[in-house]
Coordinates of C-alpha atoms in Angstrom, one line a residue:
Chain A
M6 CA 144.2 16.3 -11.6
S7 CA 145.5 19.0 -11.1
D8 CA 143.7 21.2 -13.3
A9 CA 140.0 20.1 -11.7
F10 CA 138.1 23.6 -11.8
V11 CA 135.1 22.0 -10.2
K12 CA 136.3 18.7 -8.2
L13 CA 134.0 16.7 -5.7
S14 CA 136.0 14.6 -3.3
G15 CA 134.9 11.6 -1.3
L16 CA 131.5 13.0 -1.7
T17 CA 128.4 11.2 0.0
L18 CA 124.8 12.0 -0.5
G19 CA 121.5 10.5 1.1
Y20 CA 118.0 11.5 2.5
G21 CA 116.9 10.3 5.3
R22 CA 119.3 7.6 5.9
T23 CA 119.6 5.7 2.4
V24 CA 122.7 6.9 1.0
A25 CA 122.0 8.0 -2.8
V26 CA 125.8 8.5 -3.7
P27 CA 128.6 6.6 -1.3
A28 CA 132.0 9.0 -1.6
L29 CA 131.7 10.1 -5.0
D30 CA 135.3 10.9 -6.8
L31 CA 134.7 13.9 -9.5
S32 CA 137.7 16.2 -10.9
I33 CA 135.3 18.7 -14.0
R34 CA 137.8 21.0 -15.8
E35 CA 137.6 24.5 -16.8
G36 CA 135.4 25.0 -19.7
E37 CA 134.2 21.6 -20.4
L38 CA 130.5 20.0 -20.7
I39 CA 130.2 17.0 -18.7
A40 CA 127.1 14.9 -18.7
L41 CA 126.0 12.8 -15.7
L42 CA 124.2 9.6 -17.7
G43 CA 122.2 6.8 -15.7
P44 CA 119.5 5.2 -15.0
S45 CA 116.8 7.3 -12.4
G46 CA 118.0 7.0 -9.3
C47 CA 121.2 6.3 -10.1
G48 CA 122.1 9.4 -8.5
K49 CA 123.2 11.7 -11.2
T50 CA 120.1 14.8 -10.1
T51 CA 121.8 14.5 -6.7
T52 CA 125.3 14.6 -7.2
M53 CA 124.0 17.6 -8.9
R54 CA 122.0 19.4 -6.9
A55 CA 124.8 19.0 -4.3
I56 CA 127.6 20.7 -6.4
A57 CA 124.7 23.9 -6.3
G58 CA 124.2 23.6 -2.8
L59 CA 121.0 22.6 -2.9
L60 CA 122.1 19.6 -0.9
D61 CA 124.1 19.4 2.2
P62 CA 126.5 16.2 1.7
S63 CA 126.7 14.1 4.9
D64 CA 130.4 13.9 4.0
G65 CA 133.1 14.6 1.9
T66 CA 134.3 17.8 0.0
I67 CA 133.7 19.8 -3.3
E68 CA 135.8 22.8 -4.6
I69 CA 135.3 25.0 -7.2
D70 CA 137.8 27.4 -8.5
G71 CA 140.5 26.6 -6.1
R72 CA 137.9 27.2 -3.2
D73 CA 135.7 24.7 -0.8
V74 CA 132.5 26.1 -1.1
T75 CA 130.9 22.8 0.4
R76 CA 129.8 24.1 3.3
V77 CA 129.0 27.8 1.3
P78 CA 125.7 28.4 1.0
A79 CA 123.7 27.8 -2.5
N80 CA 122.7 32.1 -2.8
K81 CA 126.4 32.5 -2.6
R82 CA 128.2 29.7 -4.5
G83 CA 127.7 31.6 -8.2
I84 CA 125.8 28.6 -9.6
G85 CA 123.8 28.5 -12.2
L86 CA 120.9 25.5 -12.6
V87 CA 118.1 25.1 -15.5
F88 CA 115.6 23.2 -14.3
Q89 CA 113.6 20.6 -16.1
S90 CA 111.0 22.3 -15.7
Y91 CA 112.7 25.3 -16.3
A92 CA 110.9 27.1 -12.5
L93 CA 110.7 30.9 -14.4
F94 CA 108.8 33.2 -12.4
P95 CA 105.2 33.3 -13.4
H96 CA 104.2 36.8 -12.2
L97 CA 107.4 38.2 -14.2
S98 CA 107.8 38.9 -17.0
A99 CA 110.9 37.1 -19.6
H100 CA 112.5 40.7 -19.0
E101 CA 112.0 40.2 -15.2
N102 CA 112.4 37.0 -15.1
V103 CA 116.6 36.9 -17.0
A104 CA 117.1 40.6 -15.1
F105 CA 116.2 38.9 -11.0
G106 CA 118.4 38.0 -10.1
L107 CA 120.9 41.0 -11.4
R108 CA 118.3 43.1 -9.3
L109 CA 119.4 41.3 -6.4
Q110 CA 122.3 42.5 -6.4
K111 CA 121.9 46.0 -6.2
L112 CA 123.9 46.7 -9.5
P113 CA 123.3 50.3 -11.5
A114 CA 120.0 50.2 -12.9
E115 CA 121.6 51.2 -17.1
E116 CA 124.0 47.7 -15.9
I117 CA 121.0 45.2 -15.7
R118 CA 119.0 46.7 -18.5
A119 CA 122.2 45.9 -21.0
R120 CA 123.1 42.7 -19.6
T121 CA 119.3 41.3 -19.6
E122 CA 119.5 42.5 -23.3
E123 CA 122.4 40.7 -24.1
G124 CA 121.3 37.9 -22.2
L125 CA 117.6 37.7 -24.4
A126 CA 119.7 38.6 -27.7
T127 CA 122.0 35.4 -26.8
V128 CA 119.4 32.7 -27.2
G129 CA 117.9 34.1 -29.4
L130 CA 115.2 35.8 -28.0
T131 CA 115.7 39.6 -28.3
G132 CA 112.2 41.7 -28.8
F133 CA 110.6 38.6 -26.4
G134 CA 111.3 40.6 -22.8
K135 CA 107.1 42.1 -22.4
R136 CA 105.7 38.3 -23.2
K137 CA 104.8 36.3 -19.2
P138 CA 106.3 32.7 -18.9
A139 CA 102.4 31.3 -19.6
E140 CA 102.6 33.4 -23.5
M141 CA 106.2 31.1 -24.4
S142 CA 106.4 27.9 -25.6
G143 CA 108.1 25.2 -24.3
G144 CA 111.3 26.4 -25.9
Q145 CA 111.0 29.6 -25.4
Q146 CA 110.5 29.3 -21.5
Q147 CA 113.5 26.9 -21.8
R148 CA 115.8 29.8 -23.8
V149 CA 114.8 32.5 -21.1
A150 CA 115.7 29.5 -18.3
L151 CA 118.9 29.9 -19.8
A152 CA 119.3 33.5 -20.1
R153 CA 118.2 33.6 -16.5
S154 CA 121.5 31.3 -15.3
L155 CA 123.4 33.0 -18.1
V156 CA 123.7 36.5 -17.1
M157 CA 124.9 35.8 -13.8
R158 CA 128.0 34.7 -15.5
P159 CA 127.9 31.3 -12.6
K160 CA 131.4 30.2 -12.3
V161 CA 129.9 26.5 -13.2
L162 CA 126.3 26.3 -15.2
L163 CA 123.9 23.2 -14.8
L164 CA 121.0 21.7 -16.6
D165 CA 118.9 19.7 -15.7
E166 CA 117.7 16.7 -18.3
P167 CA 117.7 20.1 -20.7
L168 CA 116.3 18.3 -23.9
S169 CA 113.8 16.6 -22.1
N170 CA 110.2 18.5 -22.1
L171 CA 111.3 19.3 -26.2
D172 CA 109.7 18.1 -29.4
A173 CA 111.7 15.4 -31.4
R174 CA 112.9 19.8 -34.3
L175 CA 112.8 21.7 -30.8
R176 CA 115.5 19.1 -29.1
L177 CA 117.9 19.0 -31.7
E178 CA 117.8 23.2 -32.2
M179 CA 118.6 23.8 -28.4
R180 CA 121.1 20.6 -28.3
T181 CA 123.0 23.4 -31.0
E182 CA 122.2 26.2 -29.0
L183 CA 124.0 24.7 -25.9
Q184 CA 127.2 24.1 -28.1
R185 CA 127.0 27.1 -29.2
V186 CA 126.0 29.1 -25.8
Q187 CA 129.6 26.8 -24.2
K188 CA 131.9 28.0 -27.0
E189 CA 131.1 31.3 -26.8
T190 CA 131.0 31.6 -23.2
G191 CA 133.7 29.2 -22.9
I192 CA 131.2 28.3 -19.1
T193 CA 132.2 25.1 -17.3
M194 CA 129.1 23.1 -17.9
V195 CA 127.1 19.7 -16.5
F196 CA 124.3 18.2 -17.8
V197 CA 122.0 15.4 -16.1
T198 CA 120.6 13.2 -18.5
H199 CA 118.6 9.7 -19.1
D200 CA 119.4 9.7 -22.7
Q201 CA 122.9 8.2 -24.0
A202 CA 121.8 9.8 -27.3
E203 CA 121.6 13.1 -25.7
A204 CA 125.2 12.7 -24.2
L205 CA 127.0 11.5 -26.5
A206 CA 125.8 14.5 -28.8
L207 CA 126.5 17.2 -26.1
A208 CA 129.1 15.7 -24.1
D209 CA 132.6 17.1 -24.1
R210 CA 133.0 13.5 -21.1
I211 CA 130.3 11.9 -19.9
V212 CA 129.9 9.9 -16.7
L213 CA 127.9 7.2 -17.0
M214 CA 126.8 6.2 -13.3
R215 CA 125.1 3.5 -11.9
E216 CA 123.1 3.6 -7.7
G217 CA 125.2 6.5 -7.0
R218 CA 128.9 5.2 -8.3
I219 CA 131.0 6.3 -10.9
E220 CA 130.5 3.1 -13.6
Q221 CA 132.6 4.2 -16.6
L222 CA 133.8 7.7 -17.5
G223 CA 134.9 8.8 -20.6
T224 CA 134.8 11.0 -24.2
P225 CA 131.7 10.1 -26.4
A226 CA 133.6 8.0 -28.5
D227 CA 135.3 6.3 -26.1
L228 CA 132.1 4.8 -23.9
Y229 CA 130.9 4.2 -27.1
A230 CA 133.1 1.6 -29.3
R231 CA 134.8 0.5 -25.5
P232 CA 132.4 -0.1 -22.8
E233 CA 133.7 -1.4 -19.6
T234 CA 131.6 -3.7 -17.8
A235 CA 128.1 -5.4 -19.2
F236 CA 126.0 -1.8 -17.6
A237 CA 128.0 0.5 -19.8
A238 CA 127.4 -1.5 -22.6
E239 CA 123.8 -2.3 -22.4
F240 CA 123.1 1.8 -21.9
M241 CA 125.0 2.0 -25.5
G242 CA 123.2 0.1 -27.1
F243 CA 125.2 -2.9 -27.2
E244 CA 121.2 -5.4 -27.6
N245 CA 123.3 -8.6 -27.4
I246 CA 125.2 -9.4 -23.9
F247 CA 126.1 -13.2 -23.5
R248 CA 128.8 -14.7 -20.2
T249 CA 131.4 -17.0 -22.3
E250 CA 131.8 -20.5 -21.4
G251 CA 135.5 -22.2 -23.3
A252 CA 134.1 -21.5 -26.9
A253 CA 130.9 -20.8 -26.4
V254 CA 128.2 -18.2 -25.5
V255 CA 125.5 -18.9 -22.8
S256 CA 122.1 -18.0 -21.4
D257 CA 119.7 -19.8 -19.0
K258 CA 118.3 -20.4 -22.1
G259 CA 120.5 -22.3 -24.3
R260 CA 124.8 -21.7 -25.4
L261 CA 125.6 -21.4 -29.1
P262 CA 129.5 -22.2 -29.9
L263 CA 132.2 -19.6 -31.3
A264 CA 134.3 -19.8 -33.5
A265 CA 137.9 -19.9 -30.6
V266 CA 138.0 -19.7 -27.2
P267 CA 137.5 -15.9 -26.1
Q268 CA 139.1 -13.8 -23.7
S269 CA 136.9 -12.3 -21.9
P270 CA 134.3 -13.4 -19.5
I271 CA 131.6 -11.7 -21.4
L272 CA 130.7 -10.7 -25.2
A273 CA 128.1 -7.9 -26.1
W274 CA 127.4 -7.1 -29.7
R275 CA 125.5 -4.5 -31.6
P276 CA 122.8 -5.3 -33.1
D277 CA 125.0 -4.1 -36.3
A278 CA 128.2 -6.9 -35.2
V279 CA 125.6 -10.0 -35.7
T280 CA 126.2 -10.8 -39.5
V281 CA 122.9 -12.1 -40.8
G282 CA 122.1 -14.4 -43.7
E283 CA 125.1 -16.9 -43.3
G284 CA 126.5 -18.2 -40.3
P285 CA 126.9 -22.1 -38.6
H286 CA 123.8 -20.8 -36.9
E287 CA 120.5 -20.5 -37.1
G288 CA 117.3 -19.2 -35.4
R289 CA 113.3 -18.3 -36.4
V290 CA 112.6 -14.3 -37.0
A291 CA 110.8 -14.0 -34.0
A292 CA 109.2 -10.0 -35.2
A293 CA 110.9 -7.9 -38.3
S294 CA 110.9 -4.1 -38.3
F295 CA 112.1 -2.4 -41.5
A296 CA 114.1 0.9 -40.5
G297 CA 115.0 2.5 -44.4
A298 CA 118.4 1.6 -44.5
H299 CA 118.4 -2.0 -42.8
R300 CA 115.9 -4.4 -41.6
E301 CA 115.9 -4.7 -37.7
Y302 CA 115.5 -8.3 -36.9
V303 CA 114.4 -10.2 -33.5
I304 CA 116.0 -13.8 -34.2
D305 CA 114.4 -16.5 -31.6
S306 CA 118.1 -18.6 -31.3
A307 CA 119.7 -21.3 -28.8
L308 CA 120.3 -18.4 -27.0
G309 CA 117.3 -16.8 -26.8
P310 CA 116.1 -13.7 -28.0
V311 CA 119.4 -12.0 -30.4
K312 CA 118.9 -8.9 -31.8
A313 CA 120.5 -8.0 -35.6
D314 CA 120.2 -5.5 -38.4
A315 CA 120.4 -7.0 -41.6
A316 CA 121.3 -4.8 -44.5
I317 CA 118.1 -3.9 -47.0
E318 CA 120.1 -5.9 -50.2
L319 CA 119.7 -9.0 -48.4
P320 CA 116.5 -10.1 -49.6
E321 CA 113.3 -10.5 -46.7
V322 CA 112.9 -13.2 -44.7
P323 CA 109.1 -13.5 -43.0
L324 CA 107.5 -13.4 -39.9
G325 CA 108.6 -17.4 -38.1
G326 CA 110.7 -17.7 -41.3
T327 CA 114.4 -19.9 -40.7
I328 CA 117.2 -17.2 -40.7
R329 CA 121.6 -18.0 -40.4
F330 CA 123.2 -15.4 -38.4
D331 CA 126.8 -15.5 -37.1
L332 CA 128.1 -13.9 -33.9
P333 CA 131.5 -13.2 -34.8
L334 CA 134.6 -12.6 -32.3
A335 CA 136.1 -9.7 -34.7
T336 CA 132.9 -7.3 -34.1
A337 CA 132.3 -8.4 -30.2
R338 CA 133.2 -6.3 -27.6
G339 CA 134.9 -8.3 -24.7
L340 CA 133.3 -7.2 -21.3
A341 CA 135.0 -6.8 -17.3
A342 CA 132.8 -9.8 -15.7
Chain B
M16 CA 55.9 16.9 -17.1
R17 CA 59.9 16.8 -15.8
H18 CA 60.0 21.1 -17.1
L19 CA 57.8 21.7 -15.0
A20 CA 59.5 20.2 -11.8
T21 CA 63.2 21.1 -12.9
W22 CA 61.6 24.8 -12.9
A23 CA 59.1 24.5 -8.9
I24 CA 62.5 23.4 -7.2
L25 CA 64.4 26.5 -9.0
G26 CA 61.8 29.0 -8.1
L27 CA 61.8 27.3 -4.9
T28 CA 65.5 26.9 -4.1
L29 CA 65.9 31.3 -4.9
T30 CA 62.6 32.7 -3.4
F31 CA 64.5 31.0 0.0
L32 CA 67.5 32.6 -1.4
I33 CA 66.9 35.8 -2.2
G34 CA 63.3 36.4 -0.5
P35 CA 64.6 36.8 2.9
F36 CA 67.0 39.6 1.4
L37 CA 63.9 41.1 -0.8
I38 CA 62.1 40.7 2.7
I39 CA 63.7 43.2 4.7
I40 CA 64.9 45.5 2.2
L41 CA 61.3 45.6 1.8
A42 CA 60.8 45.6 5.2
G43 CA 63.3 48.3 6.2
A44 CA 61.7 51.2 3.7
S45 CA 58.1 50.9 6.0
D46 CA 56.6 53.5 7.1
T47 CA 55.8 52.2 10.0
E48 CA 57.2 52.9 13.8
Y49 CA 57.0 48.8 13.6
L50 CA 58.9 46.1 11.3
A51 CA 56.0 45.3 9.5
F52 CA 56.1 43.0 6.2
P53 CA 54.9 43.8 3.3
P54 CA 56.0 47.2 4.1
Q55 CA 52.8 49.9 4.6
G56 CA 53.7 52.4 2.7
L57 CA 57.6 53.4 1.7
T58 CA 59.9 56.0 3.3
L59 CA 64.0 56.5 3.0
G60 CA 63.7 57.6 6.8
W61 CA 65.0 53.9 8.6
Y62 CA 67.9 53.9 5.9
F63 CA 68.9 57.3 7.2
K64 CA 68.1 56.9 11.2
V65 CA 71.1 53.8 10.8
F66 CA 73.4 56.0 11.3
T67 CA 72.5 58.1 13.7
V68 CA 71.6 55.4 16.7
E69 CA 75.4 55.7 18.4
S70 CA 75.0 52.5 19.3
F71 CA 75.4 51.0 16.4
R72 CA 77.9 53.5 15.0
A73 CA 80.4 52.4 17.9
S74 CA 79.7 48.4 17.4
F75 CA 80.0 49.6 14.0
V76 CA 83.4 50.3 13.9
L77 CA 84.5 47.4 16.7
S78 CA 82.8 45.3 14.2
M79 CA 85.2 46.8 11.2
A80 CA 88.2 46.8 13.7
L81 CA 87.9 43.1 14.5
A82 CA 87.0 41.7 11.1
V83 CA 89.7 43.6 9.6
F84 CA 92.1 43.4 11.9
G85 CA 91.3 39.3 13.1
T86 CA 91.8 38.4 9.0
L87 CA 95.6 40.3 9.3
A88 CA 95.8 38.0 12.0
A89 CA 94.8 34.6 10.4
L90 CA 96.5 35.5 7.9
L91 CA 99.6 36.6 9.1
L92 CA 99.3 32.3 11.1
G93 CA 97.7 31.1 8.6
V94 CA 100.4 32.2 5.8
P95 CA 103.4 30.9 7.0
A96 CA 101.3 27.5 8.3
A97 CA 99.7 26.8 5.1
Y98 CA 102.9 27.1 3.0
A99 CA 104.2 25.1 5.7
L100 CA 102.0 22.4 6.2
N101 CA 102.3 22.7 1.8
R102 CA 106.0 22.6 1.6
Y103 CA 107.7 20.1 4.6
D104 CA 107.0 16.6 4.6
L105 CA 105.9 17.7 8.9
P106 CA 105.5 14.6 11.2
G107 CA 101.8 15.2 12.4
A108 CA 100.7 17.5 9.4
E109 CA 97.9 15.7 10.1
T110 CA 96.4 16.2 13.1
L111 CA 98.0 19.8 12.7
R112 CA 95.2 20.3 9.3
T113 CA 92.6 18.7 12.1
V114 CA 93.1 21.2 14.9
V115 CA 93.4 24.0 12.5
A116 CA 89.6 23.1 11.1
A117 CA 88.7 23.0 14.7
P118 CA 86.9 26.1 14.6
I119 CA 84.8 25.5 12.1
I120 CA 83.3 22.7 13.5
V121 CA 83.0 22.6 17.2
P122 CA 80.2 24.9 17.4
G123 CA 80.5 28.9 18.2
I124 CA 78.1 29.1 21.5
I125 CA 80.5 26.4 22.8
V126 CA 83.7 28.2 22.2
G127 CA 81.7 31.4 22.9
L128 CA 81.0 29.9 26.1
A129 CA 84.5 28.2 26.6
L130 CA 86.3 31.4 26.3
L131 CA 84.1 33.2 28.4
R132 CA 84.1 30.8 31.5
Y133 CA 87.8 29.4 30.8
M134 CA 90.2 32.5 30.0
V135 CA 87.9 36.2 30.4
V136 CA 87.1 35.1 34.0
P137 CA 89.7 33.7 35.8
T138 CA 92.4 35.8 33.6
G139 CA 91.0 38.9 32.9
V140 CA 91.7 39.0 29.8
T141 CA 89.1 42.2 28.6
V142 CA 85.9 41.4 26.3
T143 CA 87.8 43.4 23.6
A144 CA 90.8 41.1 23.2
A145 CA 88.7 38.0 23.8
L146 CA 87.3 39.6 21.1
F147 CA 90.5 40.2 18.5
M148 CA 90.9 36.5 20.1
A149 CA 88.1 34.8 18.8
H150 CA 88.3 35.9 15.7
T151 CA 91.4 35.3 14.6
A152 CA 90.8 32.0 15.6
L153 CA 87.7 31.1 14.3
V154 CA 89.0 32.6 10.2
L155 CA 92.1 31.1 10.7
P156 CA 90.9 27.9 9.2
Y157 CA 89.8 29.9 6.0
A158 CA 92.8 31.4 5.6
V159 CA 95.2 28.3 6.3
R160 CA 93.1 26.6 3.9
V161 CA 92.4 28.9 0.8
V162 CA 95.8 30.1 1.0
S163 CA 97.0 26.1 0.9
S164 CA 94.9 25.6 -2.6
S165 CA 96.1 28.6 -4.1
M166 CA 100.1 27.6 -3.2
N167 CA 98.8 24.1 -4.8
N168 CA 100.1 25.2 -7.5
L169 CA 103.6 26.1 -7.2
R170 CA 106.5 24.1 -8.0
A171 CA 109.4 24.3 -5.2
D172 CA 112.0 24.2 -7.8
M173 CA 110.5 27.7 -8.2
E174 CA 112.2 28.7 -4.7
E175 CA 115.6 27.0 -5.0
A176 CA 116.1 29.2 -8.9
A177 CA 115.6 32.3 -6.7
V178 CA 117.5 30.8 -3.9
L179 CA 120.6 30.1 -6.7
L180 CA 120.0 33.5 -7.7
G181 CA 120.9 35.2 -4.8
C182 CA 117.9 35.3 -2.7
T183 CA 117.6 34.3 1.1
R184 CA 114.6 31.5 1.4
L185 CA 113.3 35.2 3.0
Q186 CA 113.6 36.9 0.1
A187 CA 112.4 33.9 -2.2
F188 CA 108.9 33.4 -0.3
L189 CA 108.1 37.2 -0.4
K190 CA 109.4 37.9 -4.0
V191 CA 108.9 34.6 -5.4
V192 CA 105.9 32.4 -3.5
L193 CA 103.6 36.0 -1.9
P194 CA 103.8 37.4 -5.5
N195 CA 102.2 34.2 -6.8
I196 CA 99.7 33.6 -4.3
R197 CA 98.7 37.0 -3.8
G198 CA 95.2 36.6 -5.4
G199 CA 94.5 33.8 -2.6
V200 CA 96.3 35.2 0.1
L201 CA 93.5 37.6 -1.0
A202 CA 90.1 35.1 -1.2
A203 CA 91.2 34.2 1.8
F204 CA 90.5 38.2 3.2
I205 CA 87.6 38.8 2.1
L206 CA 86.0 35.4 3.1
G207 CA 88.1 36.0 6.3
F208 CA 86.1 39.4 7.1
V209 CA 82.9 38.3 5.8
T210 CA 83.5 35.1 8.3
S211 CA 83.9 37.6 11.1
F212 CA 81.8 40.6 10.5
N213 CA 78.5 38.4 10.5
Q214 CA 80.0 36.3 13.5
V215 CA 77.2 35.7 16.1
P216 CA 77.4 32.9 18.5
V217 CA 81.0 33.1 19.7
S218 CA 80.3 37.0 19.9
L219 CA 77.1 36.7 22.0
F220 CA 78.7 35.7 25.1
L221 CA 82.0 37.9 24.5
S222 CA 80.1 41.0 24.9
G223 CA 80.5 43.8 27.7
P224 CA 79.7 47.2 29.2
G225 CA 80.1 49.5 25.9
V226 CA 81.7 46.4 23.7
R227 CA 79.7 44.0 22.1
T228 CA 79.7 43.8 18.3
L229 CA 77.6 45.0 15.6
P230 CA 75.2 41.7 15.1
I231 CA 75.2 40.9 18.7
D232 CA 73.9 45.5 19.3
M233 CA 71.5 44.9 16.8
L234 CA 70.0 41.7 18.4
A235 CA 70.1 43.9 22.4
Y236 CA 68.6 46.5 19.7
M237 CA 65.7 44.4 18.8
E238 CA 64.9 43.8 22.3
I239 CA 64.0 47.3 22.9
T240 CA 63.1 48.7 19.9
F241 CA 60.9 46.9 17.5
D242 CA 61.1 49.2 14.8
P243 CA 62.1 49.0 11.4
S244 CA 65.9 50.1 11.4
V245 CA 67.0 47.1 12.4
A246 CA 65.7 45.9 8.8
A247 CA 67.1 48.7 7.3
L248 CA 71.0 48.2 9.0
S249 CA 70.9 44.5 7.7
A250 CA 69.8 45.3 4.5
L251 CA 72.5 47.6 4.1
L252 CA 75.2 44.9 5.4
A253 CA 74.0 42.9 2.7
F254 CA 75.0 45.3 0.3
M255 CA 78.0 45.9 1.8
S256 CA 79.0 41.5 1.8
L257 CA 77.2 41.9 -2.5
A258 CA 79.5 44.7 -3.0
I259 CA 82.7 43.0 -1.6
V260 CA 81.9 40.1 -3.1
F261 CA 81.4 41.0 -6.2
A262 CA 84.3 43.9 -6.4
A263 CA 86.2 40.1 -5.4
E264 CA 84.9 38.5 -7.9
R265 CA 85.4 41.5 -10.9
L266 CA 89.2 42.5 -9.9
L267 CA 90.6 38.3 -9.1
G268 CA 88.2 35.2 -9.8
F269 CA 87.2 35.0 -6.1
S270 CA 85.0 31.7 -6.5
R271 CA 87.9 30.4 -7.7
Y272 CA 89.4 30.3 -4.8
V273 CA 86.1 28.8 -2.2

């Protein structure tokens, strides 16, 4: 990609002898909001720390805005990082926290004051400047951390699990806030998360990582609708994933016939893609829960458990009761082996 | 019955803790030419006389200087040591901790004798220099331990945040770590100061012509003169220690650190 703003080439990262990320290639466009998504230990945080300069790569290069910064120390790289723990300086007020980096640049006092006020205003904390971090809520502390990075006008802003420490209401608020700040400032942002819902809601593009490698890269819509591997599908909420053999799906427990011979070696269905109440197969209800607009069943079938969402209009089947269902080829997602 | 036992234990404990203190205060105020308890007649004369004894004044200055500069030196070594032990997974960290704690464990008599026999005598280091080194070493364990405990709650990512905002590692330490362990450093200083000032066994061996710490000087004084001024001086020193610890407690919650 020629318009890469951040470009990782053959980036190899490790701690001691263990290699956490082998030869990663990734291009990020200017102004993009990218999510590094994956389970813990997939190398997403390691990659982020390497971009920030907190971890030296054992091989490969990092380019930012056309310049090779692989050997540039972290304090000269011009990259912001909002830590998962916020990492505010507890002995300084919110205002002093935000002004910290500007003071190091020895800017005129008036400019420092103006930019600090502006930074606090950007995150909606005007008037909170005098408070110490310990006197602020988690959400407010995170905004201070965000402002502290933003006032430095970084080329790239990195965010480590930006929503994971917030409660559900604040999470939504902060999500909106991050999107707004990103649109207003046009800053390139990379955030790390293990929560696919967060990545889907926030990112322009998602980099799904697994064991230090990119499993799949695409827009949220892409990844949600068209995962390419079983790993990606599972991460995107395809809870029924089975191998195929001829005109049947099989598991360790047994097999169920399909209407035709599928083209893919693996098929996956989201719970809402499973037909309930009719169909050629039969199972017992192992678990059922009411979820408002639908009912969630776990059906004990010849394949083992099948998760299925049933429309609320359908009659409720009690625990242990027999239920008919189908795994239709039309709603299945075919995956590579 | 249990109630009575509780009070008895409490009373005994307080008697043994505070009793000696009360005895020296009163003994120092006895209007006699010799140390007496209970005091016979009361006078503040001995308390004033303390300040006129030339050797007390000289040894007080030495003890003060040792306590201040020895503790400062111990902090200069101890704060970086505590930092390194906290932040880095050093090989042999456990060994280092033990070595650093050695001056607390090894009896002072042995330390003093060893320093005299194997440092002062063969190398000709002055007694004052040996005292300074010995006091620094004695205070070091407290400096490392107390500063370590205040550093435990300090997350490493705060320093990384400072670095990403433009700090060098040293600036990050000075601007972010140090202000947040200030209380621990002050507590270590006070603990070190008091430890050094009251130190007897090591200093006992490290005294020479005109070079004596105050406690040793007091011992020497008592061998010749048995007047109540030694008790008066002890009482004054106890008041000084008390005042320092009390001020420290009020200012920074000293007892949180020790």
